[in-house]
Amino acid sequence: MRPVMTFTQLRAFALVAELGSLRAAATALGISEPAVSAAVAALRTDLGDPLFRRTGTGIALTPGGRALASRARELVRLAERTRREVAHATTTGRLRALATAACAEHVAGQVVAAFTRRVPRAAVDLTVGSTDCAAVALAEDDADIVLGVRPAPSPGLVIDAVPFLRYSRVVVAAPGSPLAGTPTLRIGDLSGHPWLTGPAGLEPGSEEERWADLGGAAQEVERHDSEAAALAAVRAGAGVMLALTHSVGADLARGALVRLPVEGTPVTGLWWASVPGEGRSTSAARALQRFLTTPDATSALLSRPERPARARPTVRVELWS
């Protein structure tokens, strides 16, 4: 009877190929080196290929070994994804969403609540985190989906990101600001005036950060607990703010704030729904990612939050760092 290739053998070989030695693979798997050697020997016998040759610095894969290593890695990722999806199906199946600060404050709660109304028995843990931790959260399986600023690429992590909201920001100040009434302003002209922001400041990787960097002038950033709190301080004359255009429309109309004509504004950016690529995302994460591009999600963003007439599926919000 022909030997049967097993997942345990493939997982062991994938690690040998990745780490370059039987000993390193055994350590990573938490098993003995002879056990890894036996798994590789069984694959060699089954496939009729030596798979690798030892060199002075480690191992060199044969052409057959390179082909097997690539396929073995795919199968290992598929098995890990299958375990996660079975766990989601057989337990409470909570979807772990991480939103970057500004997106969390302005839109994430609304669209997640709309998603849970549309998908029966959906339950979402909505966490607020920095853009710096977003890619790490996806890579280490601490989050299923990231909403907001697109996570920065990191080694070994492929991210599937879909834009779901375009926004714009303008610079505003109180009517009594010495900058009010100036016909045109450069970013550098704002130096010396406190720059008020939400808790994340000018979020790394965002269009706001890139715009500020182009100005070349360091700003005195004063962070507040929320963008709403920062905007209240701006109304009181505490400084200037790069605010979401839709959030200051009423203030501009009634004269509580004035828009400063700073070069490069309005600043336009995108918020993204990002999940692990290469088949590592969960079905629930992909469902939310698809939902965010639908008319229902758009309606949720445009409508005012309503008091629920009945209990909604759970949406929990907490901080993550």
mmCIF file of C-alpha atoms in Angstrom:
data_model
loop_
_atom_site.group_PDB
_atom_site.id
_atom_site.type_symbol
_atom_site.label_atom_id
_atom_site.label_comp_id
_atom_site.label_asym_id
_atom_site.label_seq_id
_atom_site.Cartn_x
_atom_site.Cartn_y
_atom_site.Cartn_z
ATOM 1 C CA MET A 1 0.000 0.000 0.000
ATOM 2 C CA ARG A 2 1.307 3.466 -0.967
ATOM 3 C CA PRO A 3 2.208 5.679 2.036
ATOM 4 C CA VAL A 4 -0.301 8.436 2.791
ATOM 5 C CA MET A 5 1.063 11.989 2.878
ATOM 6 C CA THR A 6 -0.114 13.632 6.095
ATOM 7 C CA PHE A 7 -0.677 17.219 7.158
ATOM 8 C CA THR A 8 1.788 16.736 10.030
ATOM 9 C CA GLN A 9 4.495 15.790 7.528
ATOM 10 C CA LEU A 10 3.723 18.779 5.298
ATOM 11 C CA ARG A 11 3.720 21.192 8.237
ATOM 12 C CA ALA A 12 7.077 19.872 9.399
ATOM 13 C CA PHE A 13 8.608 20.182 5.935
ATOM 14 C CA ALA A 14 7.211 23.694 5.449
ATOM 15 C CA LEU A 15 9.027 24.778 8.609
ATOM 16 C CA VAL A 16 12.243 23.000 7.619
ATOM 17 C CA ALA A 17 12.178 24.848 4.294
ATOM 18 C CA GLU A 18 11.371 28.175 5.967
ATOM 19 C CA LEU A 19 13.820 27.963 8.890
ATOM 20 C CA GLY A 20 16.624 26.127 7.117
ATOM 21 C CA SER A 21 17.213 23.253 9.532
ATOM 22 C CA LEU A 22 15.577 20.235 11.135
ATOM 23 C CA ARG A 23 16.529 21.465 14.605
ATOM 24 C CA ALA A 24 14.894 24.878 14.133
ATOM 25 C CA ALA A 25 11.734 23.254 12.777
ATOM 26 C CA ALA A 26 11.611 20.846 15.743
ATOM 27 C CA THR A 27 11.964 23.753 18.184
ATOM 28 C CA ALA A 28 9.176 25.707 16.449
ATOM 29 C CA LEU A 29 6.866 22.675 16.535
ATOM 30 C CA GLY A 30 7.767 21.687 20.099
ATOM 31 C CA ILE A 31 8.752 18.139 19.096
ATOM 32 C CA SER A 32 12.004 16.184 18.845
ATOM 33 C CA GLU A 33 14.398 16.512 15.936
ATOM 34 C CA PRO A 34 14.124 12.757 15.124
ATOM 35 C CA ALA A 35 10.339 13.217 14.769
ATOM 36 C CA VAL A 36 10.880 15.971 12.172
ATOM 37 C CA SER A 37 13.506 13.827 10.416
ATOM 38 C CA ALA A 38 11.055 10.909 10.256
ATOM 39 C CA ALA A 39 8.342 13.140 8.755
ATOM 40 C CA VAL A 40 10.714 14.410 6.076
ATOM 41 C CA ALA A 41 11.971 10.890 5.357
ATOM 42 C CA ALA A 42 8.396 9.702 4.808
ATOM 43 C CA LEU A 43 7.807 12.515 2.295
ATOM 44 C CA ARG A 44 11.042 11.680 0.483
ATOM 45 C CA THR A 45 9.984 8.037 0.164
ATOM 46 C CA ASP A 46 6.442 8.929 -0.921
ATOM 47 C CA LEU A 47 7.490 11.519 -3.524
ATOM 48 C CA GLY A 48 10.708 9.878 -4.708
ATOM 49 C CA ASP A 49 12.647 13.123 -4.307
ATOM 50 C CA PRO A 50 15.384 14.039 -1.797
ATOM 51 C CA LEU A 51 13.646 17.429 -1.311
ATOM 52 C CA PHE A 52 16.817 19.107 -0.022
ATOM 53 C CA ARG A 53 20.566 18.619 0.326
ATOM 54 C CA ARG A 54 22.687 19.679 3.241
ATOM 55 C CA THR A 55 25.195 22.479 2.695
ATOM 56 C CA GLY A 56 27.850 24.109 4.838
ATOM 57 C CA THR A 57 25.380 26.792 5.912
ATOM 58 C CA GLY A 58 22.163 24.783 6.163
ATOM 59 C CA ILE A 59 20.079 23.170 3.428
ATOM 60 C CA ALA A 60 19.430 23.746 -0.274
ATOM 61 C CA LEU A 61 16.029 22.732 -1.632
ATOM 62 C CA THR A 62 15.836 20.658 -4.799
ATOM 63 C CA PRO A 63 13.411 21.849 -7.525
ATOM 64 C CA GLY A 64 10.923 19.303 -6.174
ATOM 65 C CA GLY A 65 11.543 20.538 -2.649
ATOM 66 C CA ARG A 66 10.824 24.132 -3.652
ATOM 67 C CA ALA A 67 7.560 23.060 -5.285
ATOM 68 C CA LEU A 68 6.542 21.070 -2.200
ATOM 69 C CA ALA A 69 7.494 23.896 0.197
ATOM 70 C CA SER A 70 5.274 26.357 -1.658
ATOM 71 C CA ARG A 71 2.315 23.982 -1.693
ATOM 72 C CA ALA A 72 2.867 22.931 1.922
ATOM 73 C CA ARG A 73 2.759 26.550 3.083
ATOM 74 C CA GLU A 74 -0.532 27.054 1.249
ATOM 75 C CA LEU A 75 -2.016 23.965 2.898
ATOM 76 C CA VAL A 76 -0.829 25.038 6.359
ATOM 77 C CA ARG A 77 -2.458 28.469 5.905
ATOM 78 C CA LEU A 78 -5.653 26.801 4.676
ATOM 79 C CA ALA A 79 -5.709 24.498 7.703
ATOM 80 C CA GLU A 80 -5.230 27.452 10.090
ATOM 81 C CA ARG A 81 -8.035 29.348 8.371
ATOM 82 C CA THR A 82 -10.294 26.270 8.562
ATOM 83 C CA ARG A 83 -9.666 25.956 12.296
ATOM 84 C CA ARG A 84 -10.627 29.601 12.827
ATOM 85 C CA GLU A 85 -13.804 29.297 10.775
ATOM 86 C CA VAL A 86 -14.868 26.079 12.521
ATOM 87 C CA ALA A 87 -14.260 27.798 15.868
ATOM 88 C CA HIS A 88 -16.405 30.731 14.732
ATOM 89 C CA ALA A 89 -19.162 28.364 13.616
ATOM 90 C CA THR A 90 -19.211 26.256 16.766
ATOM 91 C CA THR A 91 -18.833 29.010 19.386
ATOM 92 C CA THR A 92 -20.282 32.471 19.793
ATOM 93 C CA GLY A 93 -18.425 33.459 16.626
ATOM 94 C CA ARG A 94 -17.566 37.020 17.605
ATOM 95 C CA LEU A 95 -16.058 39.130 14.831
ATOM 96 C CA ARG A 96 -13.076 41.129 16.088
ATOM 97 C CA ALA A 97 -12.961 44.519 14.377
ATOM 98 C CA LEU A 98 -10.267 47.089 15.099
ATOM 99 C CA ALA A 99 -10.947 50.689 14.040
ATOM 100 C CA THR A 100 -8.361 53.459 13.936
ATOM 101 C CA ALA A 101 -9.241 56.414 16.155
ATOM 102 C CA ALA A 102 -10.914 58.898 13.793
ATOM 103 C CA CYS A 103 -12.853 56.212 11.934
ATOM 104 C CA ALA A 104 -13.965 54.734 15.251
ATOM 105 C CA GLU A 105 -15.268 58.085 16.471
ATOM 106 C CA HIS A 106 -17.119 59.113 13.340
ATOM 107 C CA VAL A 107 -18.380 56.061 11.424
ATOM 108 C CA ALA A 108 -17.288 52.612 12.633
ATOM 109 C CA GLY A 109 -19.993 52.214 15.256
ATOM 110 C CA GLN A 110 -22.748 53.176 12.816
ATOM 111 C CA VAL A 111 -21.720 50.777 10.046
ATOM 112 C CA VAL A 112 -21.006 47.907 12.446
ATOM 113 C CA ALA A 113 -24.437 48.363 14.058
ATOM 114 C CA ALA A 114 -26.024 48.351 10.577
ATOM 115 C CA PHE A 115 -24.119 45.149 9.756
ATOM 116 C CA THR A 116 -25.345 43.399 12.905
ATOM 117 C CA ARG A 117 -28.932 44.350 12.060
ATOM 118 C CA ARG A 118 -28.579 42.887 8.593
ATOM 119 C CA VAL A 119 -26.764 39.669 9.533
ATOM 120 C CA PRO A 120 -28.752 37.443 11.930
ATOM 121 C CA ARG A 121 -26.969 36.554 15.165
ATOM 122 C CA ALA A 122 -23.937 38.639 14.220
ATOM 123 C CA ALA A 123 -21.819 39.793 17.163
ATOM 124 C CA VAL A 124 -18.915 42.194 16.849
ATOM 125 C CA ASP A 125 -16.223 43.319 19.277
ATOM 126 C CA LEU A 126 -15.276 46.785 18.036
ATOM 127 C CA THR A 127 -11.869 47.809 19.340
ATOM 128 C CA VAL A 128 -10.151 51.186 18.978
ATOM 129 C CA GLY A 129 -6.440 51.085 18.172
ATOM 130 C CA SER A 130 -3.639 53.039 16.568
ATOM 131 C CA THR A 131 -2.619 52.687 12.941
ATOM 132 C CA ASP A 132 0.748 51.381 14.149
ATOM 133 C CA CYS A 133 -0.878 48.386 15.850
ATOM 134 C CA ALA A 134 -3.352 47.599 13.036
ATOM 135 C CA ALA A 135 -1.015 45.507 10.867
ATOM 136 C CA VAL A 136 0.341 43.723 13.954
ATOM 137 C CA ALA A 137 -3.209 42.898 15.064
ATOM 138 C CA LEU A 138 -3.957 41.285 11.688
ATOM 139 C CA ALA A 139 -0.622 39.455 11.501
ATOM 140 C CA GLU A 140 -0.882 38.034 15.030
ATOM 141 C CA ASP A 141 -4.569 37.135 14.666
ATOM 142 C CA ASP A 142 -5.671 39.660 17.308
ATOM 143 C CA ALA A 143 -8.173 41.219 14.882
ATOM 144 C CA ASP A 144 -10.178 39.849 11.955
ATOM 145 C CA ILE A 145 -10.664 43.186 10.171
ATOM 146 C CA VAL A 146 -9.285 46.737 10.449
ATOM 147 C CA LEU A 147 -11.450 49.766 9.645
ATOM 148 C CA GLY A 148 -9.936 53.181 8.947
ATOM 149 C CA VAL A 149 -6.402 54.041 7.879
ATOM 150 C CA ARG A 150 -4.954 51.353 5.635
ATOM 151 C CA PRO A 151 -2.440 49.259 7.649
ATOM 152 C CA ALA A 152 1.184 49.579 6.589
ATOM 153 C CA PRO A 153 2.615 46.490 4.848
ATOM 154 C CA SER A 154 4.753 44.248 7.018
ATOM 155 C CA PRO A 155 7.008 41.288 6.151
ATOM 156 C CA GLY A 156 5.074 38.091 5.583
ATOM 157 C CA LEU A 157 1.652 39.744 5.724
ATOM 158 C CA VAL A 158 -0.523 40.239 2.662
ATOM 159 C CA ILE A 159 -3.466 42.581 3.273
ATOM 160 C CA ASP A 160 -6.639 42.687 1.193
ATOM 161 C CA ALA A 161 -7.946 46.256 1.583
ATOM 162 C CA VAL A 162 -11.145 47.734 0.124
ATOM 163 C CA PRO A 163 -11.976 51.473 0.385
ATOM 164 C CA PHE A 164 -15.430 52.158 1.808
ATOM 165 C CA LEU A 165 -15.517 55.893 2.574
ATOM 166 C CA ARG A 166 -13.975 59.008 1.038
ATOM 167 C CA TYR A 167 -13.741 61.985 3.384
ATOM 168 C CA SER A 168 -12.299 65.496 3.337
ATOM 169 C CA ARG A 169 -10.828 67.782 5.985
ATOM 170 C CA VAL A 170 -10.440 71.561 6.201
ATOM 171 C CA VAL A 171 -8.511 73.768 8.612
ATOM 172 C CA VAL A 172 -10.772 75.694 11.002
ATOM 173 C CA ALA A 173 -10.290 78.215 13.799
ATOM 174 C CA ALA A 174 -12.403 80.473 16.006
ATOM 175 C CA PRO A 175 -13.598 83.736 14.373
ATOM 176 C CA GLY A 176 -11.302 85.722 16.661
ATOM 177 C CA SER A 177 -8.136 83.869 15.568
ATOM 178 C CA PRO A 178 -5.356 86.150 14.242
ATOM 179 C CA LEU A 179 -5.276 83.884 11.191
ATOM 180 C CA ALA A 180 -8.925 84.559 10.316
ATOM 181 C CA GLY A 181 -9.389 86.750 7.272
ATOM 182 C CA THR A 182 -5.967 85.987 5.770
ATOM 183 C CA PRO A 183 -6.449 85.460 2.002
ATOM 184 C CA THR A 184 -4.020 82.544 1.665
ATOM 185 C CA LEU A 185 -1.925 80.571 4.134
ATOM 186 C CA ARG A 186 0.934 78.106 3.880
ATOM 187 C CA ILE A 187 1.163 75.222 6.311
ATOM 188 C CA GLY A 188 4.203 76.893 7.842
ATOM 189 C CA ASP A 189 2.092 79.947 8.683
ATOM 190 C CA LEU A 190 0.292 77.820 11.274
ATOM 191 C CA SER A 191 3.474 77.433 13.332
ATOM 192 C CA GLY A 192 3.067 78.989 16.734
ATOM 193 C CA HIS A 193 -0.638 78.188 16.844
ATOM 194 C CA PRO A 194 -1.607 75.026 18.778
ATOM 195 C CA TRP A 195 -2.743 72.262 16.442
ATOM 196 C CA LEU A 196 -5.645 70.423 18.087
ATOM 197 C CA THR A 197 -6.393 66.795 17.235
ATOM 198 C CA GLY A 198 -8.161 63.707 18.491
ATOM 199 C CA PRO A 199 -6.329 61.076 20.599
ATOM 200 C CA ALA A 200 -4.290 59.701 17.685
ATOM 201 C CA GLY A 201 -2.920 63.041 16.485
ATOM 202 C CA LEU A 202 -2.296 63.100 12.739
ATOM 203 C CA GLU A 203 -2.664 59.357 12.219
ATOM 204 C CA PRO A 204 0.433 57.661 10.758
ATOM 205 C CA GLY A 205 -0.122 56.548 7.172
ATOM 206 C CA SER A 206 -3.045 58.905 6.640
ATOM 207 C CA GLU A 207 -3.416 61.609 4.003
ATOM 208 C CA GLU A 208 -3.515 64.135 6.844
ATOM 209 C CA GLU A 209 -0.028 63.123 7.978
ATOM 210 C CA ARG A 210 1.331 63.220 4.420
ATOM 211 C CA TRP A 211 -0.179 66.683 3.871
ATOM 212 C CA ALA A 212 1.359 68.032 7.096
ATOM 213 C CA ASP A 213 4.753 66.526 6.245
ATOM 214 C CA LEU A 214 4.739 68.305 2.880
ATOM 215 C CA GLY A 215 4.540 71.619 4.741
ATOM 216 C CA GLY A 216 7.886 70.900 6.338
ATOM 217 C CA ALA A 217 7.061 72.776 9.552
ATOM 218 C CA ALA A 218 6.776 71.048 12.925
ATOM 219 C CA GLN A 219 3.421 71.732 14.530
ATOM 220 C CA GLU A 220 2.643 71.970 18.237
ATOM 221 C CA VAL A 221 0.125 69.121 18.420
ATOM 222 C CA GLU A 222 -2.286 69.120 21.343
ATOM 223 C CA ARG A 223 -4.176 65.829 21.591
ATOM 224 C CA HIS A 224 -7.666 65.598 23.078
ATOM 225 C CA ASP A 225 -9.752 62.617 24.164
ATOM 226 C CA SER A 226 -11.816 62.889 20.963
ATOM 227 C CA GLU A 227 -12.073 65.017 17.843
ATOM 228 C CA ALA A 228 -15.343 66.380 19.236
ATOM 229 C CA ALA A 229 -13.478 67.609 22.331
ATOM 230 C CA ALA A 230 -10.747 69.113 20.171
ATOM 231 C CA LEU A 231 -13.367 70.926 18.070
ATOM 232 C CA ALA A 232 -14.984 72.360 21.201
ATOM 233 C CA ALA A 233 -11.598 73.730 22.252
ATOM 234 C CA VAL A 234 -11.118 75.285 18.804
ATOM 235 C CA ARG A 235 -14.478 77.042 19.116
ATOM 236 C CA ALA A 236 -13.205 78.499 22.389
ATOM 237 C CA GLY A 237 -10.138 79.905 20.628
ATOM 238 C CA ALA A 238 -7.580 77.339 21.803
ATOM 239 C CA GLY A 239 -6.001 76.729 18.389
ATOM 240 C CA VAL A 240 -6.616 75.379 14.896
ATOM 241 C CA MET A 241 -7.794 71.978 13.688
ATOM 242 C CA LEU A 242 -7.831 69.919 10.511
ATOM 243 C CA ALA A 243 -11.466 68.847 10.909
ATOM 244 C CA LEU A 244 -13.753 66.588 8.916
ATOM 245 C CA THR A 245 -15.659 68.843 6.534
ATOM 246 C CA HIS A 246 -19.062 67.336 7.283
ATOM 247 C CA SER A 247 -18.554 67.731 11.046
ATOM 248 C CA VAL A 248 -17.993 71.514 10.883
ATOM 249 C CA GLY A 249 -20.609 72.478 8.285
ATOM 250 C CA ALA A 250 -23.107 73.768 10.849
ATOM 251 C CA ASP A 251 -20.431 75.674 12.803
ATOM 252 C CA LEU A 252 -19.192 77.369 9.635
ATOM 253 C CA ALA A 253 -22.729 78.268 8.586
ATOM 254 C CA ARG A 254 -23.567 79.984 11.877
ATOM 255 C CA GLY A 255 -20.166 81.631 12.293
ATOM 256 C CA ALA A 256 -18.969 79.637 15.290
ATOM 257 C CA LEU A 257 -15.902 78.654 13.252
ATOM 258 C CA VAL A 258 -14.111 80.008 10.192
ATOM 259 C CA ARG A 259 -12.301 78.050 7.539
ATOM 260 C CA LEU A 260 -8.655 78.984 7.006
ATOM 261 C CA PRO A 261 -7.540 78.919 3.335
ATOM 262 C CA VAL A 262 -4.436 76.783 3.859
ATOM 263 C CA GLU A 263 -2.616 75.444 0.802
ATOM 264 C CA GLY A 264 -3.460 71.861 -0.086
ATOM 265 C CA THR A 265 -6.863 71.894 1.586
ATOM 266 C CA PRO A 266 -9.319 70.350 1.593
ATOM 267 C CA VAL A 267 -7.318 67.209 2.336
ATOM 268 C CA THR A 268 -9.073 64.175 0.866
ATOM 269 C CA GLY A 269 -8.531 60.658 2.188
ATOM 270 C CA LEU A 270 -10.029 57.175 2.259
ATOM 271 C CA TRP A 271 -10.992 54.833 5.038
ATOM 272 C CA TRP A 272 -10.450 51.170 4.258
ATOM 273 C CA ALA A 273 -11.737 47.782 5.356
ATOM 274 C CA SER A 274 -8.632 45.568 5.566
ATOM 275 C CA VAL A 275 -8.475 41.817 6.142
ATOM 276 C CA PRO A 276 -5.613 39.285 5.934
ATOM 277 C CA GLY A 277 -5.018 38.157 2.351
ATOM 278 C CA GLU A 278 -4.054 34.815 0.825
ATOM 279 C CA GLY A 279 -7.120 33.061 2.219
ATOM 280 C CA ARG A 280 -6.379 33.898 5.870
ATOM 281 C CA SER A 281 -9.478 36.034 6.459
ATOM 282 C CA THR A 282 -12.597 34.692 8.150
ATOM 283 C CA SER A 283 -15.946 34.481 6.386
ATOM 284 C CA ALA A 284 -17.421 36.977 8.877
ATOM 285 C CA ALA A 285 -14.662 39.509 8.163
ATOM 286 C CA ARG A 286 -15.199 39.176 4.424
ATOM 287 C CA ALA A 287 -18.950 39.582 4.932
ATOM 288 C CA LEU A 288 -18.417 42.874 6.802
ATOM 289 C CA GLN A 289 -15.912 44.022 4.184
ATOM 290 C CA ARG A 290 -18.458 43.374 1.408
ATOM 291 C CA PHE A 291 -21.269 45.006 3.404
ATOM 292 C CA LEU A 292 -19.305 48.248 3.757
ATOM 293 C CA THR A 293 -19.525 48.828 -0.005
ATOM 294 C CA THR A 294 -23.326 48.365 -0.175
ATOM 295 C CA PRO A 295 -26.108 50.989 -0.233
ATOM 296 C CA ASP A 296 -27.172 49.826 3.248
ATOM 297 C CA ALA A 297 -23.785 50.854 4.652
ATOM 298 C CA THR A 298 -23.966 54.189 2.831
ATOM 299 C CA SER A 299 -27.417 54.816 4.298
ATOM 300 C CA ALA A 300 -26.068 54.071 7.774
ATOM 301 C CA LEU A 301 -23.329 56.653 7.271
ATOM 302 C CA LEU A 302 -25.743 59.324 6.049
ATOM 303 C CA SER A 303 -28.488 58.775 8.625
ATOM 304 C CA ARG A 304 -28.586 60.026 12.201
ATOM 305 C CA PRO A 305 -28.255 57.297 14.829
ATOM 306 C CA GLU A 306 -31.710 56.176 15.961
ATOM 307 C CA ARG A 307 -32.803 54.905 19.351
ATOM 308 C CA PRO A 308 -33.314 51.150 18.864
ATOM 309 C CA ALA A 309 -36.898 49.924 19.190
ATOM 310 C CA ARG A 310 -35.643 46.481 20.213
ATOM 311 C CA ALA A 311 -32.509 44.910 21.518
ATOM 312 C CA ARG A 312 -29.717 44.755 18.952
ATOM 313 C CA PRO A 313 -27.038 42.131 18.555
ATOM 314 C CA THR A 314 -24.043 42.898 20.711
ATOM 315 C CA VAL A 315 -21.430 45.433 19.637
ATOM 316 C CA ARG A 316 -18.750 45.821 22.289
ATOM 317 C CA VAL A 317 -16.231 48.673 22.164
ATOM 318 C CA GLU A 318 -12.926 48.724 24.003
ATOM 319 C CA LEU A 319 -9.412 50.134 23.677
ATOM 320 C CA TRP A 320 -6.524 48.100 22.251
ATOM 321 C CA SER A 321 -2.830 48.894 22.429
#
